[in-house]
Amino acid sequence: PNYAHNSVKADRNISSIVVAGAEHTMPFSDFWWALTQPQGSIFIRFLGWILAKVFRHTVTEIEIDVASFVEYARALSTLSNSDRPNVIIAPTHRSLYDFLIVSYICFSLPELGLEMPHIAAASDFSRIPIIGWIASKAGAFFVKRGEAKKDPNLSKNLSMITQSPTFIEVFIEGKRSRHRTFLAPKTGFLRCLAESNCNYIVLPMTINYEDLPDQTSLLNEANGNRGGEMSLSALMNWSIQAFSGRINVGRIFISVSNAINGLNMNSKDPQYLGCCIQNHQQRRIVVSEFHVRAASLAINVPPKLISDALSSIGCCHWPEWRDKGQFNQMPTDLAVQWSVMLHFGHA
């Protein structure tokens, strides 16, 4: 595989690769990199070029646990095109960055066996000028959230999309977690998927953040205040902050679990499949020194005591970083400290 456009730190485990962020260096320009990727329309390549710049200004590094993809990629490579299942990519949902990161991974690392996915997005996006159009051009189809009855448009979309083997990205929690805790899985998409009788596998994905780009708005909503609604003006204001260096989310680490065979799950309740997916996601949560120090500030306990306690219950620690001791700025707000700590609240 050609990983020439990705950074591999000398002291980092060779099984992980940095694909974006301030610490990532490309051997040539972002534009030429996007133009020469093996997959993607002109529009997707343009978005890839933009995202490379956005991530460089807002993220220290985006690191992919390549080793976690090995079993999935190996199994997929042994199948003929006619035998290939639909692949349901099921990431954790903590930020609006999530769907950008997943698409960027598929675009930048096709060697992992992931193609650009169709994205099950909230119908709110479709009503935003320009943003809704961009989302649809990027492969999104829109789903109504919170509907008590079955959404006929979702069934229709799935039937059309799965006529031939494809990739679909869906957030089973339905919406972003306001406190970084795991929300109860929604079953509407999973039920429609089972009823479609298509051959599919689910690939649980865990996106580990140190800080969140939309942390403030999420906490405002959690406190009962009206959150910042998605709009073109809000996006423009956020972009100004991002490119002026006022947003830094630190490091992001992405890992996947072994794929779940959907045909084996069709006879079970969709809630069961949702819980299985979340169980797999939770196993891939990793904790960095940033999380530990934020927790230390929140509950006034020495960092080493927290770190040792997490190790004793089998919690995985973030892979060692080259410049140990350099962390994203510690949050001073108690609510933010608690939110960061709840990253490992399931442990």
PDB file of C-alpha atoms in Angstrom, residues 75-277:
ATOM      1  CA  ALA A  75     -11.806 -10.676   4.987  1.00  0.00           C
ATOM      2  CA  LEU A  76     -13.133  -8.235   2.391  1.00  0.00           C
ATOM      3  CA  SER A  77     -10.240  -8.857   0.011  1.00  0.00           C
ATOM      4  CA  THR A  78     -11.078 -12.588  -0.195  1.00  0.00           C
ATOM      5  CA  LEU A  79     -14.619 -11.965  -1.476  1.00  0.00           C
ATOM      6  CA  SER A  80     -15.680 -11.556  -5.084  1.00  0.00           C
ATOM      7  CA  ASN A  81     -17.694  -8.488  -6.038  1.00  0.00           C
ATOM      8  CA  SER A  82     -20.900 -10.535  -6.136  1.00  0.00           C
ATOM      9  CA  ASP A  83     -20.322 -11.840  -2.588  1.00  0.00           C
ATOM     10  CA  ARG A  84     -19.373  -8.521  -1.032  1.00  0.00           C
ATOM     11  CA  PRO A  85     -21.753  -7.280   1.673  1.00  0.00           C
ATOM     12  CA  ASN A  86     -22.928  -3.742   2.265  1.00  0.00           C
ATOM     13  CA  VAL A  87     -20.634  -2.203   4.870  1.00  0.00           C
ATOM     14  CA  ILE A  88     -22.319  -0.128   7.571  1.00  0.00           C
ATOM     15  CA  ILE A  89     -19.734   2.163   9.188  1.00  0.00           C
ATOM     16  CA  ALA A  90     -21.013   2.943  12.703  1.00  0.00           C
ATOM     17  CA  PRO A  91     -18.900   5.606  14.439  1.00  0.00           C
ATOM     18  CA  THR A  92     -19.355   7.096  17.889  1.00  0.00           C
ATOM     19  CA  HIS A  93     -20.988  10.532  17.745  1.00  0.00           C
ATOM     20  CA  ARG A  94     -19.447  13.313  19.828  1.00  0.00           C
ATOM     21  CA  SER A  95     -19.002  16.149  17.349  1.00  0.00           C
ATOM     22  CA  LEU A  96     -20.002  17.486  13.947  1.00  0.00           C
ATOM     23  CA  TYR A  97     -16.401  16.655  13.043  1.00  0.00           C
ATOM     24  CA  ASP A  98     -17.304  12.949  13.102  1.00  0.00           C
ATOM     25  CA  PHE A  99     -18.737  12.636   9.604  1.00  0.00           C
ATOM     26  CA  LEU A 100     -15.957  14.858   8.214  1.00  0.00           C
ATOM     27  CA  ILE A 101     -13.291  12.643   9.773  1.00  0.00           C
ATOM     28  CA  VAL A 102     -14.849   9.381   8.548  1.00  0.00           C
ATOM     29  CA  SER A 103     -15.145  10.688   4.987  1.00  0.00           C
ATOM     30  CA  TYR A 104     -11.589  12.018   5.146  1.00  0.00           C
ATOM     31  CA  ILE A 105     -10.265   8.623   6.279  1.00  0.00           C
ATOM     32  CA  CYS A 106     -12.045   6.855   3.426  1.00  0.00           C
ATOM     33  CA  PHE A 107     -10.667   9.392   0.952  1.00  0.00           C
ATOM     34  CA  SER A 108      -7.091   9.524   2.255  1.00  0.00           C
ATOM     35  CA  LEU A 109      -6.584   5.827   3.069  1.00  0.00           C
ATOM     36  CA  PRO A 110      -8.399   3.676   0.485  1.00  0.00           C
ATOM     37  CA  GLU A 111      -5.925   0.917   1.396  1.00  0.00           C
ATOM     38  CA  LEU A 112      -8.074   0.257   4.474  1.00  0.00           C
ATOM     39  CA  GLY A 113     -10.803  -1.142   2.217  1.00  0.00           C
ATOM     40  CA  LEU A 114     -13.277   1.680   2.829  1.00  0.00           C
ATOM     41  CA  GLU A 115     -14.955   3.499  -0.036  1.00  0.00           C
ATOM     42  CA  MET A 116     -16.592   6.916   0.187  1.00  0.00           C
ATOM     43  CA  PRO A 117     -19.821   6.216   2.112  1.00  0.00           C
ATOM     44  CA  HIS A 118     -23.399   7.339   1.797  1.00  0.00           C
ATOM     45  CA  ILE A 119     -24.079   9.288   5.006  1.00  0.00           C
ATOM     46  CA  ALA A 120     -27.314   9.025   6.988  1.00  0.00           C
ATOM     47  CA  ALA A 121     -27.613  12.673   8.094  1.00  0.00           C
ATOM     48  CA  ALA A 122     -30.249  14.470  10.146  1.00  0.00           C
ATOM     49  CA  SER A 123     -32.899  16.149   8.005  1.00  0.00           C
ATOM     50  CA  ASP A 124     -31.938  19.464   9.681  1.00  0.00           C
ATOM     51  CA  PHE A 125     -28.950  19.644   7.341  1.00  0.00           C
ATOM     52  CA  SER A 126     -31.127  19.526   4.222  1.00  0.00           C
ATOM     53  CA  ARG A 127     -32.848  22.782   5.212  1.00  0.00           C
ATOM     54  CA  ILE A 128     -29.649  24.828   5.579  1.00  0.00           C
ATOM     55  CA  PRO A 129     -28.778  26.835   2.441  1.00  0.00           C
ATOM     56  CA  ILE A 130     -25.558  25.692   0.748  1.00  0.00           C
ATOM     57  CA  ILE A 131     -24.657  23.311   3.613  1.00  0.00           C
ATOM     58  CA  GLY A 132     -27.530  20.969   2.707  1.00  0.00           C
ATOM     59  CA  TRP A 133     -26.438  21.005  -0.930  1.00  0.00           C
ATOM     60  CA  ILE A 134     -22.806  20.292   0.024  1.00  0.00           C
ATOM     61  CA  ALA A 135     -23.908  17.413   2.266  1.00  0.00           C
ATOM     62  CA  SER A 136     -25.981  15.818  -0.497  1.00  0.00           C
ATOM     63  CA  LYS A 137     -23.111  16.173  -2.987  1.00  0.00           C
ATOM     64  CA  ALA A 138     -20.844  14.493  -0.427  1.00  0.00           C
ATOM     65  CA  GLY A 139     -23.135  11.436  -0.395  1.00  0.00           C
ATOM     66  CA  ALA A 140     -25.623  12.273   2.370  1.00  0.00           C
ATOM     67  CA  PHE A 141     -29.225  11.149   2.466  1.00  0.00           C
ATOM     68  CA  PHE A 142     -31.474  12.692   5.075  1.00  0.00           C
ATOM     69  CA  VAL A 143     -33.250  10.971   7.947  1.00  0.00           C
ATOM     70  CA  LYS A 144     -35.985  12.361  10.181  1.00  0.00           C
ATOM     71  CA  ARG A 145     -35.053  12.078  13.837  1.00  0.00           C
ATOM     72  CA  GLY A 146     -37.422  11.467  16.728  1.00  0.00           C
ATOM     73  CA  GLU A 147     -40.263  10.146  14.596  1.00  0.00           C
ATOM     74  CA  ALA A 148     -42.482   7.690  16.450  1.00  0.00           C
ATOM     75  CA  LYS A 149     -43.517   5.997  13.227  1.00  0.00           C
ATOM     76  CA  LYS A 150     -41.463   4.350  10.524  1.00  0.00           C
ATOM     77  CA  ASP A 151     -39.901   6.751   8.007  1.00  0.00           C
ATOM     78  CA  PRO A 152     -40.920   5.538   4.507  1.00  0.00           C
ATOM     79  CA  ASN A 153     -38.231   7.710   2.906  1.00  0.00           C
ATOM     80  CA  LEU A 154     -35.531   5.900   4.881  1.00  0.00           C
ATOM     81  CA  SER A 155     -36.745   2.504   3.667  1.00  0.00           C
ATOM     82  CA  LYS A 156     -36.884   3.818   0.101  1.00  0.00           C
ATOM     83  CA  ASN A 157     -33.389   5.299   0.296  1.00  0.00           C
ATOM     84  CA  LEU A 158     -31.906   2.115   1.762  1.00  0.00           C
ATOM     85  CA  SER A 159     -33.592   0.001  -0.903  1.00  0.00           C
ATOM     86  CA  MET A 160     -32.069   2.132  -3.650  1.00  0.00           C
ATOM     87  CA  ILE A 161     -28.620   2.454  -2.085  1.00  0.00           C
ATOM     88  CA  THR A 162     -28.189  -1.260  -1.310  1.00  0.00           C
ATOM     89  CA  GLN A 163     -29.091  -2.541  -4.778  1.00  0.00           C
ATOM     90  CA  SER A 164     -25.359  -3.144  -5.223  1.00  0.00           C
ATOM     91  CA  PRO A 165     -22.735  -3.527  -2.444  1.00  0.00           C
ATOM     92  CA  THR A 166     -21.937  -0.128  -0.989  1.00  0.00           C
ATOM     93  CA  PHE A 167     -20.786   1.717   2.147  1.00  0.00           C
ATOM     94  CA  ILE A 168     -23.150   3.558   4.487  1.00  0.00           C
ATOM     95  CA  GLU A 169     -22.187   5.709   7.470  1.00  0.00           C
ATOM     96  CA  VAL A 170     -24.685   5.990  10.308  1.00  0.00           C
ATOM     97  CA  PHE A 171     -24.582   7.263  13.886  1.00  0.00           C
ATOM     98  CA  ILE A 172     -26.692   4.851  15.882  1.00  0.00           C
ATOM     99  CA  GLU A 173     -26.975   7.293  18.799  1.00  0.00           C
ATOM    100  CA  GLY A 174     -28.971   9.552  16.485  1.00  0.00           C
ATOM    101  CA  LYS A 175     -27.486  12.793  17.793  1.00  0.00           C
ATOM    102  CA  ARG A 176     -24.303  14.022  19.398  1.00  0.00           C
ATOM    103  CA  SER A 177     -23.818  13.184  23.053  1.00  0.00           C
ATOM    104  CA  ARG A 178     -23.916  16.429  25.060  1.00  0.00           C
ATOM    105  CA  HIS A 179     -21.762  15.024  27.884  1.00  0.00           C
ATOM    106  CA  ARG A 180     -19.555  12.557  25.922  1.00  0.00           C
ATOM    107  CA  THR A 181     -21.438   9.662  27.500  1.00  0.00           C
ATOM    108  CA  PHE A 182     -22.939   6.916  25.334  1.00  0.00           C
ATOM    109  CA  LEU A 183     -26.585   7.552  24.468  1.00  0.00           C
ATOM    110  CA  ALA A 184     -29.112   4.759  24.085  1.00  0.00           C
ATOM    111  CA  PRO A 185     -28.940   3.514  20.464  1.00  0.00           C
ATOM    112  CA  LYS A 186     -31.739   4.422  18.074  1.00  0.00           C
ATOM    113  CA  THR A 187     -33.261   1.478  16.258  1.00  0.00           C
ATOM    114  CA  GLY A 188     -35.066   3.019  13.255  1.00  0.00           C
ATOM    115  CA  PHE A 189     -32.170   2.659  10.815  1.00  0.00           C
ATOM    116  CA  LEU A 190     -31.202  -0.806  12.075  1.00  0.00           C
ATOM    117  CA  ARG A 191     -34.809  -2.023  11.800  1.00  0.00           C
ATOM    118  CA  CYS A 192     -35.107  -0.757   8.213  1.00  0.00           C
ATOM    119  CA  LEU A 193     -31.782  -2.376   7.393  1.00  0.00           C
ATOM    120  CA  ALA A 194     -32.945  -5.755   8.702  1.00  0.00           C
ATOM    121  CA  GLU A 195     -36.231  -5.466   6.798  1.00  0.00           C
ATOM    122  CA  SER A 196     -34.394  -4.770   3.545  1.00  0.00           C
ATOM    123  CA  ASN A 197     -33.016  -8.352   3.619  1.00  0.00           C
ATOM    124  CA  CYS A 198     -29.722  -7.157   2.143  1.00  0.00           C
ATOM    125  CA  ASN A 199     -26.378  -8.747   2.968  1.00  0.00           C
ATOM    126  CA  TYR A 200     -24.512  -6.438   5.329  1.00  0.00           C
ATOM    127  CA  ILE A 201     -21.857  -6.166   8.010  1.00  0.00           C
ATOM    128  CA  VAL A 202     -21.487  -3.466  10.652  1.00  0.00           C
ATOM    129  CA  LEU A 203     -18.063  -1.948  11.315  1.00  0.00           C
ATOM    130  CA  PRO A 204     -18.099  -0.255  14.757  1.00  0.00           C
ATOM    131  CA  MET A 205     -15.736   2.737  14.841  1.00  0.00           C
ATOM    132  CA  THR A 206     -14.554   4.738  17.835  1.00  0.00           C
ATOM    133  CA  ILE A 207     -13.432   8.351  17.394  1.00  0.00           C
ATOM    134  CA  ASN A 208     -11.467   9.444  20.465  1.00  0.00           C
ATOM    135  CA  TYR A 209     -11.171  13.200  21.000  1.00  0.00           C
ATOM    136  CA  GLU A 210      -9.147  15.094  23.559  1.00  0.00           C
ATOM    137  CA  ASP A 211     -11.145  18.328  23.248  1.00  0.00           C
ATOM    138  CA  LEU A 212     -14.197  18.936  21.030  1.00  0.00           C
ATOM    139  CA  PRO A 213     -14.594  21.683  18.410  1.00  0.00           C
ATOM    140  CA  ASP A 214     -18.237  22.186  19.438  1.00  0.00           C
ATOM    141  CA  GLN A 215     -17.720  21.693  23.193  1.00  0.00           C
ATOM    142  CA  THR A 216     -19.219  25.048  24.252  1.00  0.00           C
ATOM    143  CA  SER A 217     -22.479  24.702  22.302  1.00  0.00           C
ATOM    144  CA  LEU A 218     -22.939  21.121  23.504  1.00  0.00           C
ATOM    145  CA  LEU A 219     -22.572  22.141  27.155  1.00  0.00           C
ATOM    146  CA  ASN A 220     -24.998  25.021  26.668  1.00  0.00           C
ATOM    147  CA  GLU A 221     -27.577  22.558  25.350  1.00  0.00           C
ATOM    148  CA  ALA A 222     -26.840  20.147  28.198  1.00  0.00           C
ATOM    149  CA  ASN A 223     -27.538  22.962  30.677  1.00  0.00           C
ATOM    150  CA  GLY A 224     -30.944  23.576  29.131  1.00  0.00           C
ATOM    151  CA  ASN A 225     -29.963  26.638  27.116  1.00  0.00           C
ATOM    152  CA  ARG A 226     -30.861  26.997  23.480  1.00  0.00           C
ATOM    153  CA  GLY A 227     -27.955  25.594  21.490  1.00  0.00           C
ATOM    154  CA  GLY A 228     -26.448  27.285  18.492  1.00  0.00           C
ATOM    155  CA  GLU A 229     -28.568  26.094  15.586  1.00  0.00           C
ATOM    156  CA  MET A 230     -26.841  24.876  12.469  1.00  0.00           C
ATOM    157  CA  SER A 231     -26.758  27.648   9.905  1.00  0.00           C
ATOM    158  CA  LEU A 232     -24.572  29.112   7.190  1.00  0.00           C
ATOM    159  CA  SER A 233     -23.734  32.139   9.346  1.00  0.00           C
ATOM    160  CA  ALA A 234     -22.743  29.904  12.282  1.00  0.00           C
ATOM    161  CA  LEU A 235     -20.461  27.946   9.951  1.00  0.00           C
ATOM    162  CA  MET A 236     -18.846  31.160   8.702  1.00  0.00           C
ATOM    163  CA  ASN A 237     -18.268  32.422  12.253  1.00  0.00           C
ATOM    164  CA  TRP A 238     -16.751  29.089  13.242  1.00  0.00           C
ATOM    165  CA  SER A 239     -14.499  29.103  10.146  1.00  0.00           C
ATOM    166  CA  ILE A 240     -13.133  32.533  11.086  1.00  0.00           C
ATOM    167  CA  GLN A 241     -12.254  31.239  14.560  1.00  0.00           C
ATOM    168  CA  ALA A 242     -10.698  28.083  13.130  1.00  0.00           C
ATOM    169  CA  PHE A 243      -8.438  29.779  10.602  1.00  0.00           C
ATOM    170  CA  SER A 244      -7.423  32.460  13.108  1.00  0.00           C
ATOM    171  CA  GLY A 245      -6.055  29.788  15.449  1.00  0.00           C
ATOM    172  CA  ARG A 246      -8.683  30.095  18.184  1.00  0.00           C
ATOM    173  CA  ILE A 247      -9.790  26.439  17.993  1.00  0.00           C
ATOM    174  CA  ASN A 248      -7.532  23.571  19.029  1.00  0.00           C
ATOM    175  CA  VAL A 249      -9.065  20.182  19.814  1.00  0.00           C
ATOM    176  CA  GLY A 250      -5.728  18.458  20.419  1.00  0.00           C
ATOM    177  CA  ARG A 251      -5.351  14.892  19.205  1.00  0.00           C
ATOM    178  CA  ILE A 252      -7.884  12.510  17.652  1.00  0.00           C
ATOM    179  CA  PHE A 253      -7.416   8.730  17.574  1.00  0.00           C
ATOM    180  CA  ILE A 254      -9.623   6.447  15.427  1.00  0.00           C
ATOM    181  CA  SER A 255      -9.937   2.692  15.776  1.00  0.00           C
ATOM    182  CA  VAL A 256     -12.386   0.000  14.637  1.00  0.00           C
ATOM    183  CA  SER A 257     -13.572  -3.282  16.123  1.00  0.00           C
ATOM    184  CA  ASN A 258     -14.182  -6.584  14.374  1.00  0.00           C
ATOM    185  CA  ALA A 259     -17.115  -6.392  11.981  1.00  0.00           C
ATOM    186  CA  ILE A 260     -20.521  -7.709  13.063  1.00  0.00           C
ATOM    187  CA  ASN A 261     -22.331  -9.987  10.596  1.00  0.00           C
ATOM    188  CA  GLY A 262     -25.725  -8.410  10.063  1.00  0.00           C
ATOM    189  CA  LEU A 263     -27.407 -11.566   8.749  1.00  0.00           C
ATOM    190  CA  ASN A 264     -26.724 -13.224  12.096  1.00  0.00           C
ATOM    191  CA  MET A 265     -28.518 -10.328  13.803  1.00  0.00           C
ATOM    192  CA  ASN A 266     -31.651 -10.011  11.663  1.00  0.00           C
ATOM    193  CA  SER A 267     -33.567 -12.488  13.807  1.00  0.00           C
ATOM    194  CA  LYS A 268     -32.816 -10.464  16.941  1.00  0.00           C
ATOM    195  CA  ASP A 269     -34.285  -7.215  18.213  1.00  0.00           C
ATOM    196  CA  PRO A 270     -32.584  -4.131  16.640  1.00  0.00           C
ATOM    197  CA  GLN A 271     -31.961  -2.870  20.172  1.00  0.00           C
ATOM    198  CA  TYR A 272     -29.732  -5.901  20.710  1.00  0.00           C
ATOM    199  CA  LEU A 273     -27.666  -5.071  17.619  1.00  0.00           C
ATOM    200  CA  GLY A 274     -27.415  -1.441  18.733  1.00  0.00           C
ATOM    201  CA  CYS A 275     -26.094  -2.512  22.134  1.00  0.00           C
ATOM    202  CA  CYS A 276     -23.592  -4.883  20.465  1.00  0.00           C
ATOM    203  CA  ILE A 277     -22.283  -2.028  18.337  1.00  0.00           C
TER     204      ILE A 277
END
